[in-house]
Tab-separated table of C-alpha atoms in Angstrom:
chain	number	residue	atom	x	y	z
A	1	MET	CA	-35.799	-14.363	-95.707
A	2	LYS	CA	-38.010	-16.570	-97.756
A	3	TYR	CA	-37.984	-16.900	-101.530
A	4	SER	CA	-40.662	-18.899	-103.619
A	5	PHE	CA	-41.290	-20.055	-106.972
A	6	ARG	CA	-44.491	-21.382	-107.989
A	7	TYR	CA	-45.681	-22.629	-111.548
A	8	THR	CA	-49.364	-23.657	-112.233
A	9	THR	CA	-51.136	-24.927	-115.302
A	10	SER	CA	-54.538	-26.339	-116.148
A	11	ILE	CA	-56.194	-27.703	-119.251
A	12	VAL	CA	-59.766	-28.266	-119.780
A	13	LEU	CA	-61.146	-30.960	-121.750
A	14	HIS	CA	-64.972	-30.777	-121.121
A	15	PRO	CA	-66.100	-31.953	-118.814
A	16	PHE	CA	-62.656	-32.873	-117.434
A	17	LYS	CA	-60.271	-30.571	-115.779
A	18	ILE	CA	-56.603	-30.957	-114.908
A	19	LYS	CA	-54.433	-28.838	-112.864
A	20	SER	CA	-50.755	-29.249	-111.825
A	21	ALA	CA	-48.711	-26.795	-109.636
A	22	ALA	CA	-45.026	-26.967	-108.465
A	23	GLU	CA	-43.554	-24.846	-106.036
A	24	LEU	CA	-39.951	-24.523	-104.769
A	25	ASN	CA	-39.101	-22.546	-101.567
A	26	TYR	CA	-35.637	-21.379	-100.311
A	27	TYR	CA	-35.383	-19.918	-96.692
A	28	SER	CA	-32.109	-18.184	-95.361
A	29	LYS	CA	-31.861	-17.769	-91.359
A	30	LYS	CA	-29.184	-14.941	-91.323
A	31	ARG	CA	-28.525	-15.140	-87.539
A	32	GLU	CA	-28.128	-18.815	-87.528
A	33	GLY	CA	-26.355	-18.842	-91.058
A	34	GLU	CA	-28.838	-21.919	-92.120
A	35	ASN	CA	-30.414	-22.117	-95.390
A	36	SER	CA	-32.998	-24.743	-96.124
A	37	TYR	CA	-34.990	-25.855	-99.065
A	38	GLY	CA	-38.588	-27.179	-99.673
A	39	PHE	CA	-40.755	-28.087	-102.420
A	40	ALA	CA	-44.045	-29.462	-103.527
A	41	ILE	CA	-45.980	-30.737	-106.514
A	42	MET	CA	-49.782	-31.308	-107.014
A	43	SER	CA	-51.736	-32.882	-109.713
A	44	GLU	CA	-55.868	-32.439	-109.665
A	45	ALA	CA	-58.342	-33.894	-111.808
A	46	SER	CA	-62.148	-32.889	-111.698
A	47	CYS	CA	-65.051	-34.064	-113.689
A	48	LYS	CA	-68.681	-32.638	-113.769
A	49	LEU	CA	-71.079	-35.371	-115.025
A	50	LEU	CA	-74.919	-35.515	-115.694
A	51	ILE	CA	-75.368	-31.729	-116.407
A	52	ASP	CA	-73.463	-30.757	-113.250
A	53	ARG	CA	-75.511	-33.059	-110.985
A	54	MET	CA	-72.465	-34.934	-109.903
A	55	THR	CA	-68.801	-33.272	-109.406
A	56	PHE	CA	-65.845	-35.379	-108.491
A	57	VAL	CA	-62.196	-33.763	-107.603
A	58	ALA	CA	-59.239	-35.876	-106.910
A	59	ARG	CA	-55.747	-34.493	-105.795
A	60	LEU	CA	-52.263	-35.753	-105.037
A	61	SER	CA	-49.759	-33.484	-103.504
A	62	LEU	CA	-46.058	-34.686	-102.959
A	63	PHE	CA	-44.052	-32.403	-100.461
A	64	ASN	CA	-40.473	-32.180	-98.761
A	65	ALA	CA	-40.297	-29.426	-96.632
A	66	GLU	CA	-38.188	-30.083	-93.789
A	67	GLU	CA	-38.227	-26.887	-91.865
A	68	TRP	CA	-41.730	-25.210	-90.758
A	69	ASP	CA	-40.627	-22.004	-92.350
A	70	ASN	CA	-40.477	-23.850	-95.997
A	71	ARG	CA	-44.224	-25.073	-95.487
A	72	VAL	CA	-46.194	-24.979	-98.762
A	73	TYR	CA	-49.653	-24.419	-99.135
A	74	PHE	CA	-52.193	-25.387	-102.014
A	75	ALA	CA	-55.655	-24.296	-101.654
A	76	GLU	CA	-58.174	-27.343	-101.901
A	77	SER	CA	-61.829	-27.329	-102.611
A	78	ASP	CA	-64.087	-28.200	-99.662
A	79	PRO	CA	-67.773	-29.015	-99.022
A	80	GLN	CA	-70.290	-26.208	-100.212
A	81	GLY	CA	-67.566	-24.710	-102.731
A	82	GLY	CA	-65.352	-23.333	-99.748
A	83	ALA	CA	-61.584	-23.412	-99.947
A	84	PHE	CA	-59.101	-24.804	-97.588
A	85	SER	CA	-55.369	-24.698	-97.162
A	86	GLN	CA	-53.271	-27.293	-95.471
A	87	PRO	CA	-49.798	-26.301	-94.465
A	88	LEU	CA	-47.428	-29.168	-96.019
A	89	ASN	CA	-44.060	-29.765	-94.138
A	90	GLY	CA	-41.864	-32.792	-93.618
A	91	TYR	CA	-41.631	-35.288	-96.255
A	92	GLY	CA	-44.795	-37.109	-97.507
A	93	TYR	CA	-47.955	-36.926	-99.539
A	94	ARG	CA	-51.624	-35.471	-99.276
A	95	THR	CA	-54.578	-36.887	-101.178
A	96	TYR	CA	-58.118	-36.133	-101.022
A	97	LEU	CA	-61.320	-36.937	-103.202
A	98	LEU	CA	-64.469	-34.609	-103.180
A	99	SER	CA	-67.539	-35.383	-104.436
A	100	ARG	CA	-70.899	-33.472	-104.903
A	101	TYR	CA	-74.089	-34.819	-105.702
A	102	LYS	CA	-77.250	-32.766	-106.625
A	103	LEU	CA	-80.008	-34.872	-104.998
A	104	ALA	CA	-82.889	-32.472	-105.732
A	105	LYS	CA	-83.192	-28.756	-106.935
A	106	ASN	CA	-82.470	-27.477	-103.487
A	107	ILE	CA	-80.531	-30.349	-101.923
A	108	ASP	CA	-76.740	-31.260	-102.284
A	109	LEU	CA	-74.766	-33.949	-100.781
A	110	TRP	CA	-71.035	-33.226	-100.183
A	111	ILE	CA	-68.404	-35.913	-99.428
A	112	LYS	CA	-64.903	-35.259	-98.996
A	113	TYR	CA	-62.089	-37.823	-97.586
A	114	SER	CA	-58.581	-36.713	-97.230
A	115	ARG	CA	-55.165	-38.215	-95.880
A	116	THR	CA	-51.977	-36.576	-95.026
A	117	HIS	CA	-49.031	-38.762	-94.662
A	118	ARG	CA	-45.680	-38.178	-93.362
A	119	PHE	CA	-42.924	-40.353	-93.906
A	120	GLY	CA	-40.711	-41.104	-90.616
A	121	GLU	CA	-43.065	-39.193	-88.309
A	122	ASP	CA	-44.777	-40.453	-85.054
A	123	LYS	CA	-47.293	-37.662	-85.075
A	124	ILE	CA	-49.059	-35.057	-86.961
A	125	GLY	CA	-50.142	-31.823	-85.335
A	126	GLU	CA	-50.039	-30.280	-82.039
A	127	GLY	CA	-52.628	-29.973	-79.084
A	128	PRO	CA	-56.276	-30.820	-79.825
A	129	GLU	CA	-55.373	-31.300	-83.411
A	130	GLN	CA	-52.874	-34.088	-82.708
A	131	THR	CA	-52.743	-37.437	-84.309
A	132	LEU	CA	-50.722	-40.227	-83.311
A	133	GLY	CA	-48.919	-42.027	-86.174
A	134	PRO	CA	-47.629	-41.132	-89.401
A	135	SER	CA	-51.251	-40.490	-91.518
A	136	ARG	CA	-54.108	-38.336	-90.697
A	137	ASP	CA	-57.255	-39.092	-92.438
A	138	GLU	CA	-60.388	-36.784	-92.230
A	139	LEU	CA	-63.984	-37.334	-93.417
A	140	LYS	CA	-66.334	-34.611	-94.066
A	141	LEU	CA	-69.741	-34.982	-94.894
A	142	GLN	CA	-72.433	-32.030	-95.725
A	143	LEU	CA	-76.243	-31.857	-96.761
A	144	LYS	CA	-76.845	-28.418	-97.929
A	145	LEU	CA	-80.763	-27.656	-97.888
A	146	MET	CA	-81.562	-24.103	-99.903
A	147	PHE	CA	-84.706	-22.488	-99.131
């Protein structure tokens, strides 16, 4: 059985927005008689500049969820306004920077750099998604043309 508690808050000071969240999980394996805990905290700052032509988002998440059953999800902004949710488990941090620049009326350029680091790990992921080493870096570029 899993219990979760999440607290979220946000502050808007135009053109800035600051958002924070914390989550605590408790997981009980009745058959094995084992209990485990997990937690994560996240802080995010975003800013829109030049009459919404430029948008920047920066986030840092710290997590400690030893068991896969205690993983934590924080939805992230993704290029083209999509949402993405990376499971956070183990002991480490995840950070990302996202920027959008409106090049012209119908052209947007999106760039997202993210890094997940798990302390004491020698790999992240499984199968074709596996990365050797304690860190995984990702870079996403998107050019959006609207007709």
